Amino acid sequence: MDYHKLLFIGPVGAGKTSAIRAVCDDHDNLETEAKASDMTGLRKATTTVAMDYGCLTLNDNESVQFYGTPGQSRFKFMWELLANNLAADCAGIVFLVDNTRNYPMRDLKYYSHEFSELIARKKVILGVTRSDLRDDPTVLDYQKALQELGIDAAVRFIDARKASSVLPLVKELVGELVSFDSWSDLTNQALSNEKDMVFEEVVPEQDDAHFAIQEYIGEEVVMKDAIIDDVMNLKGVRGAVLTDDMGEIITSSIESPEVNDFVGFVAGVVKVFEEASGLGSVHNICVKSNTEDNLSIFVGGDKALGVQSSNRVSVRTLKQQVDDLLQWS
Ligand SMILES: Nc1nc2c(ncn2[C@@H]2O[C@H](COP(=O)(O)OP(=O)(O)OP(=O)(O)O)[C@@H](O)[C@H]2O)c(=O)[nH]1
Ligand SMILES: [Mg+2]
């Protein structure tokens, strides 16, 4: 049997799991879905925590294997395992982006950076999903963005839930490598199956705009004032303060002037510390306590965010959640 591998990459909720589920043989797929307990839960109920796998049998001798990455950056170790090992020999990459996100171009930049080595070596197709819900940015916008990123890839607007929409991408990537030539039969079969299917309608509970936190400018995080409200919704958080890089308080829900001043002080000295220490950029400073609250300070762009949290909540978990908020909301 000849196997041809395809790797699906892209942000949370772009439809990687859906696309693999749609095109693989019945009940022949592995999913590692877990209930999305964090920010992701606002957009969908589950998220991939390790990887997706599925197989499409073309004929007795040929099949396509699909590998899907988890979108969340906390599972980055799986990106490396998939890109460098399990799917390093893939025939191509299906790069999915969700057109309904606030900043789909930021996603495009981020993931193309993260998978740059593999992308440079492989045939890539950019599949723009949820384009049934929003058609802007357009194909032309994506073509321009890809050109700026130096990526040679075709752009296809698709519905990741539908096999009839995903199969043409599979054909584009492996069609020339296989003797199988009944792609149109497969697609027609999928179309007729889809007639009776009811597709789950995904209406985000809250619009992304609520979390208008940061824009992806290069790799620099820009914190918006609304981050305070979002951080306050995290478990164990008692207060949050946002300051500028001169230590001036922009907004705060922390009563203690000492804590506010301390965050302002740290924000002010970080740049000096970075230069003097030669350690490179400082992104996060934690002050832990066994008896009092913990204080975590996140530095990004020209602002600092101080988060006061119960010492019963792990600082590591909190850091992950705030990082997710900063990166993905
Ligand atoms: N309307 C619409 N919904 C879509 C489309 N593609 C995917 N969805 C829905 O959006 C959600 C996407 O979720 P997943 O397939 O789990 O996304 P994922 O890329 O695997 O996400 P992670 O595993 O969290 O990285 C599901 O609820 C799908 O039904 C699309 O093109 N149009
Ligand atoms: Mg998934």
PDB file of N, CA and C and ligand atoms in Angstrom, residues 10-19 21 33 40 43-49 52 69-72 96 98 128-133 158-161 200-202, ligand 1:
ATOM      1  N   GLY A  10      -2.920  25.276  11.298  1.00  0.00           N
ATOM      2  CA  GLY A  10      -3.710  26.507  11.360  1.00  0.00           C
ATOM      3  C   GLY A  10      -4.256  26.743  12.754  1.00  0.00           C
ATOM      4  N   PRO A  11      -4.866  27.901  12.945  1.00  0.00           N
ATOM      5  CA  PRO A  11      -5.290  28.312  14.287  1.00  0.00           C
ATOM      6  C   PRO A  11      -6.470  27.531  14.859  1.00  0.00           C
ATOM      7  N   VAL A  12      -6.702  27.769  16.112  1.00  0.00           N
ATOM      8  CA  VAL A  12      -7.830  27.184  16.829  1.00  0.00           C
ATOM      9  C   VAL A  12      -9.139  27.457  16.089  1.00  0.00           C
ATOM     10  N   GLY A  13      -9.898  26.392  15.879  1.00  0.00           N
ATOM     11  CA  GLY A  13     -11.225  26.563  15.293  1.00  0.00           C
ATOM     12  C   GLY A  13     -11.223  26.772  13.800  1.00  0.00           C
ATOM     13  N   ALA A  14     -10.064  26.652  13.150  1.00  0.00           N
ATOM     14  CA  ALA A  14     -10.026  26.879  11.701  1.00  0.00           C
ATOM     15  C   ALA A  14     -10.711  25.735  10.960  1.00  0.00           C
ATOM     16  N   GLY A  15     -10.871  24.579  11.650  1.00  0.00           N
ATOM     17  CA  GLY A  15     -11.575  23.468  11.008  1.00  0.00           C
ATOM     18  C   GLY A  15     -10.688  22.296  10.633  1.00  0.00           C
ATOM     19  N   LYS A  16      -9.532  22.177  11.278  1.00  0.00           N
ATOM     20  CA  LYS A  16      -8.613  21.079  10.952  1.00  0.00           C
ATOM     21  C   LYS A  16      -9.249  19.726  11.278  1.00  0.00           C
ATOM     22  N   THR A  17      -9.779  19.621  12.506  1.00  0.00           N
ATOM     23  CA  THR A  17     -10.429  18.363  12.903  1.00  0.00           C
ATOM     24  C   THR A  17     -11.643  18.099  12.016  1.00  0.00           C
ATOM     25  N   SER A  18     -12.432  19.139  11.760  1.00  0.00           N
ATOM     26  CA  SER A  18     -13.640  18.973  10.925  1.00  0.00           C
ATOM     27  C   SER A  18     -13.269  18.485   9.531  1.00  0.00           C
ATOM     28  N   ALA A  19     -12.242  19.075   8.943  1.00  0.00           N
ATOM     29  CA  ALA A  19     -11.860  18.728   7.574  1.00  0.00           C
ATOM     30  C   ALA A  19     -11.391  17.276   7.492  1.00  0.00           C
ATOM     31  N   ARG A  21     -12.125  14.862   9.609  1.00  0.00           N
ATOM     32  CA  ARG A  21     -13.293  14.022   9.873  1.00  0.00           C
ATOM     33  C   ARG A  21     -14.150  13.893   8.612  1.00  0.00           C
ATOM     34  N   GLU A  33      -9.832  15.114  21.202  1.00  0.00           N
ATOM     35  CA  GLU A  33     -10.577  16.322  21.554  1.00  0.00           C
ATOM     36  C   GLU A  33     -10.810  16.385  23.065  1.00  0.00           C
ATOM     37  N   THR A  40     -11.012  29.435  24.253  1.00  0.00           N
ATOM     38  CA  THR A  40     -11.470  28.721  23.072  1.00  0.00           C
ATOM     39  C   THR A  40     -12.921  28.293  23.229  1.00  0.00           C
ATOM     40  N   ARG A  43     -15.819  29.914  21.526  1.00  0.00           N
ATOM     41  CA  ARG A  43     -16.056  29.718  20.095  1.00  0.00           C
ATOM     42  C   ARG A  43     -16.495  28.306  19.752  1.00  0.00           C
ATOM     43  N   LYS A  44     -16.065  27.334  20.518  1.00  0.00           N
ATOM     44  CA  LYS A  44     -16.470  25.960  20.228  1.00  0.00           C
ATOM     45  C   LYS A  44     -16.277  25.091  21.463  1.00  0.00           C
ATOM     46  N   ALA A  45     -16.987  23.946  21.487  1.00  0.00           N
ATOM     47  CA  ALA A  45     -17.042  23.157  22.709  1.00  0.00           C
ATOM     48  C   ALA A  45     -15.764  22.379  22.983  1.00  0.00           C
ATOM     49  N   THR A  46     -15.117  21.879  21.931  1.00  0.00           N
ATOM     50  CA  THR A  46     -13.917  21.060  22.164  1.00  0.00           C
ATOM     51  C   THR A  46     -12.740  21.582  21.346  1.00  0.00           C
ATOM     52  N   THR A  47     -11.567  21.166  21.777  1.00  0.00           N
ATOM     53  CA  THR A  47     -10.356  21.560  21.054  1.00  0.00           C
ATOM     54  C   THR A  47      -9.416  20.353  20.997  1.00  0.00           C
ATOM     55  N   THR A  48      -8.585  20.298  19.970  1.00  0.00           N
ATOM     56  CA  THR A  48      -7.644  19.187  19.838  1.00  0.00           C
ATOM     57  C   THR A  48      -6.485  19.393  20.803  1.00  0.00           C
ATOM     58  N   VAL A  49      -6.169  18.364  21.605  1.00  0.00           N
ATOM     59  CA  VAL A  49      -5.086  18.531  22.567  1.00  0.00           C
ATOM     60  C   VAL A  49      -3.801  17.812  22.147  1.00  0.00           C
ATOM     61  N   ASP A  52      -4.847  15.089  15.261  1.00  0.00           N
ATOM     62  CA  ASP A  52      -5.888  14.361  14.541  1.00  0.00           C
ATOM     63  C   ASP A  52      -5.180  13.408  13.584  1.00  0.00           C
ATOM     64  N   THR A  69      -2.778  19.212  13.330  1.00  0.00           N
ATOM     65  CA  THR A  69      -2.139  19.770  14.527  1.00  0.00           C
ATOM     66  C   THR A  69      -3.210  20.336  15.461  1.00  0.00           C
ATOM     67  N   PRO A  70      -2.884  20.460  16.744  1.00  0.00           N
ATOM     68  CA  PRO A  70      -3.769  21.224  17.624  1.00  0.00           C
ATOM     69  C   PRO A  70      -3.491  22.708  17.364  1.00  0.00           C
ATOM     70  N   GLY A  71      -4.517  23.551  17.410  1.00  0.00           N
ATOM     71  CA  GLY A  71      -4.291  24.970  17.092  1.00  0.00           C
ATOM     72  C   GLY A  71      -3.632  25.742  18.214  1.00  0.00           C
ATOM     73  N   GLN A  72      -3.905  25.330  19.457  1.00  0.00           N
ATOM     74  CA  GLN A  72      -3.434  26.139  20.579  1.00  0.00           C
ATOM     75  C   GLN A  72      -1.922  26.056  20.757  1.00  0.00           C
ATOM     76  N   LEU A  96      -5.067  25.957   7.076  1.00  0.00           N
ATOM     77  CA  LEU A  96      -6.421  26.500   7.199  1.00  0.00           C
ATOM     78  C   LEU A  96      -6.433  27.776   8.036  1.00  0.00           C
ATOM     79  N   ASP A  98      -9.348  30.804   9.539  1.00  0.00           N
ATOM     80  CA  ASP A  98     -10.777  31.046   9.769  1.00  0.00           C
ATOM     81  C   ASP A  98     -11.081  32.502   9.401  1.00  0.00           C
ATOM     82  N   VAL A 128      -9.340  28.749   3.177  1.00  0.00           N
ATOM     83  CA  VAL A 128      -9.962  29.763   4.022  1.00  0.00           C
ATOM     84  C   VAL A 128     -11.343  29.250   4.428  1.00  0.00           C
ATOM     85  N   THR A 129     -11.518  28.961   5.720  1.00  0.00           N
ATOM     86  CA  THR A 129     -12.768  28.357   6.186  1.00  0.00           C
ATOM     87  C   THR A 129     -13.728  29.410   6.730  1.00  0.00           C
ATOM     88  N   ARG A 130     -14.930  28.944   7.023  1.00  0.00           N
ATOM     89  CA  ARG A 130     -16.013  29.824   7.500  1.00  0.00           C
ATOM     90  C   ARG A 130     -16.233  30.987   6.551  1.00  0.00           C
ATOM     91  N   SER A 131     -15.828  30.772   5.314  1.00  0.00           N
ATOM     92  CA  SER A 131     -16.033  31.824   4.321  1.00  0.00           C
ATOM     93  C   SER A 131     -17.516  31.866   3.928  1.00  0.00           C
ATOM     94  N   ASP A 132     -18.276  30.833   4.359  1.00  0.00           N
ATOM     95  CA  ASP A 132     -19.729  30.893   4.169  1.00  0.00           C
ATOM     96  C   ASP A 132     -20.333  31.940   5.115  1.00  0.00           C
ATOM     97  N   LEU A 133     -19.604  32.246   6.213  1.00  0.00           N
ATOM     98  CA  LEU A 133     -20.116  33.217   7.179  1.00  0.00           C
ATOM     99  C   LEU A 133     -19.575  34.624   6.922  1.00  0.00           C
ATOM    100  N   ILE A 158     -13.134  27.472   1.403  1.00  0.00           N
ATOM    101  CA  ILE A 158     -13.782  26.168   1.579  1.00  0.00           C
ATOM    102  C   ILE A 158     -14.694  26.139   2.810  1.00  0.00           C
ATOM    103  N   ASP A 159     -15.478  25.083   2.891  1.00  0.00           N
ATOM    104  CA  ASP A 159     -16.225  24.776   4.105  1.00  0.00           C
ATOM    105  C   ASP A 159     -15.621  23.488   4.651  1.00  0.00           C
ATOM    106  N   ALA A 160     -14.910  23.609   5.777  1.00  0.00           N
ATOM    107  CA  ALA A 160     -14.151  22.463   6.298  1.00  0.00           C
ATOM    108  C   ALA A 160     -15.044  21.320   6.743  1.00  0.00           C
ATOM    109  N   ARG A 161     -16.321  21.585   6.924  1.00  0.00           N
ATOM    110  CA  ARG A 161     -17.217  20.520   7.399  1.00  0.00           C
ATOM    111  C   ARG A 161     -17.633  19.597   6.261  1.00  0.00           C
ATOM    112  N   GLU A 200     -23.845  21.529  11.844  1.00  0.00           N
ATOM    113  CA  GLU A 200     -23.947  22.282  13.091  1.00  0.00           C
ATOM    114  C   GLU A 200     -23.649  23.755  12.800  1.00  0.00           C
ATOM    115  N   GLU A 201     -24.565  24.600  13.238  1.00  0.00           N
ATOM    116  CA  GLU A 201     -24.355  26.036  12.986  1.00  0.00           C
ATOM    117  C   GLU A 201     -23.529  26.610  14.142  1.00  0.00           C
ATOM    118  N   VAL A 202     -22.401  27.170  13.817  1.00  0.00           N
ATOM    119  CA  VAL A 202     -21.554  27.694  14.884  1.00  0.00           C
ATOM    120  C   VAL A 202     -21.711  29.196  14.987  1.00  0.00           C
TER     121      VAL A 202
HETATM  122  N1  LIG B   1     -19.885  27.610   9.174  1.00  0.00           N
HETATM  123  C1  LIG B   1     -18.739  26.947   9.154  1.00  0.00           C
HETATM  124  N2  LIG B   1     -18.353  26.283  10.243  1.00  0.00           N
HETATM  125  C2  LIG B   1     -17.175  25.628  10.194  1.00  0.00           C
HETATM  126  C3  LIG B   1     -16.372  25.604   9.037  1.00  0.00           C
HETATM  127  N3  LIG B   1     -15.272  24.876   9.283  1.00  0.00           N
HETATM  128  C4  LIG B   1     -15.385  24.449  10.539  1.00  0.00           C
HETATM  129  N4  LIG B   1     -16.548  24.894  11.099  1.00  0.00           N
HETATM  130  C5  LIG B   1     -17.023  24.677  12.474  1.00  0.00           C
HETATM  131  O1  LIG B   1     -16.082  25.328  13.290  1.00  0.00           O
HETATM  132  C6  LIG B   1     -15.635  24.489  14.320  1.00  0.00           C
HETATM  133  C7  LIG B   1     -14.221  24.176  13.952  1.00  0.00           C
HETATM  134  O2  LIG B   1     -13.740  23.348  14.830  1.00  0.00           O
HETATM  135  P1  LIG B   1     -12.595  22.297  14.614  1.00  0.00           P
HETATM  136  O3  LIG B   1     -12.711  21.518  13.376  1.00  0.00           O
HETATM  137  O4  LIG B   1     -12.604  21.576  15.906  1.00  0.00           O
HETATM  138  O5  LIG B   1     -11.328  23.252  14.483  1.00  0.00           O
HETATM  139  P2  LIG B   1      -9.803  22.896  14.707  1.00  0.00           P
HETATM  140  O6  LIG B   1      -9.063  23.649  13.671  1.00  0.00           O
HETATM  141  O7  LIG B   1      -9.618  21.428  14.768  1.00  0.00           O
HETATM  142  O8  LIG B   1      -9.511  23.555  16.136  1.00  0.00           O
HETATM  143  P3  LIG B   1      -8.444  23.137  17.276  1.00  0.00           P
HETATM  144  O9  LIG B   1      -8.380  21.660  17.344  1.00  0.00           O
HETATM  145  O10 LIG B   1      -8.983  23.754  18.536  1.00  0.00           O
HETATM  146  O11 LIG B   1      -7.151  23.766  16.884  1.00  0.00           O
HETATM  147  C8  LIG B   1     -16.572  23.273  14.325  1.00  0.00           C
HETATM  148  O12 LIG B   1     -17.654  23.527  15.189  1.00  0.00           O
HETATM  149  C9  LIG B   1     -17.049  23.216  12.870  1.00  0.00           C
HETATM  150  O13 LIG B   1     -18.345  22.675  12.746  1.00  0.00           O
HETATM  151  C10 LIG B   1     -16.811  26.326   7.890  1.00  0.00           C
HETATM  152  O14 LIG B   1     -16.145  26.383   6.837  1.00  0.00           O
HETATM  153  N5  LIG B   1     -18.006  26.972   8.010  1.00  0.00           N
END
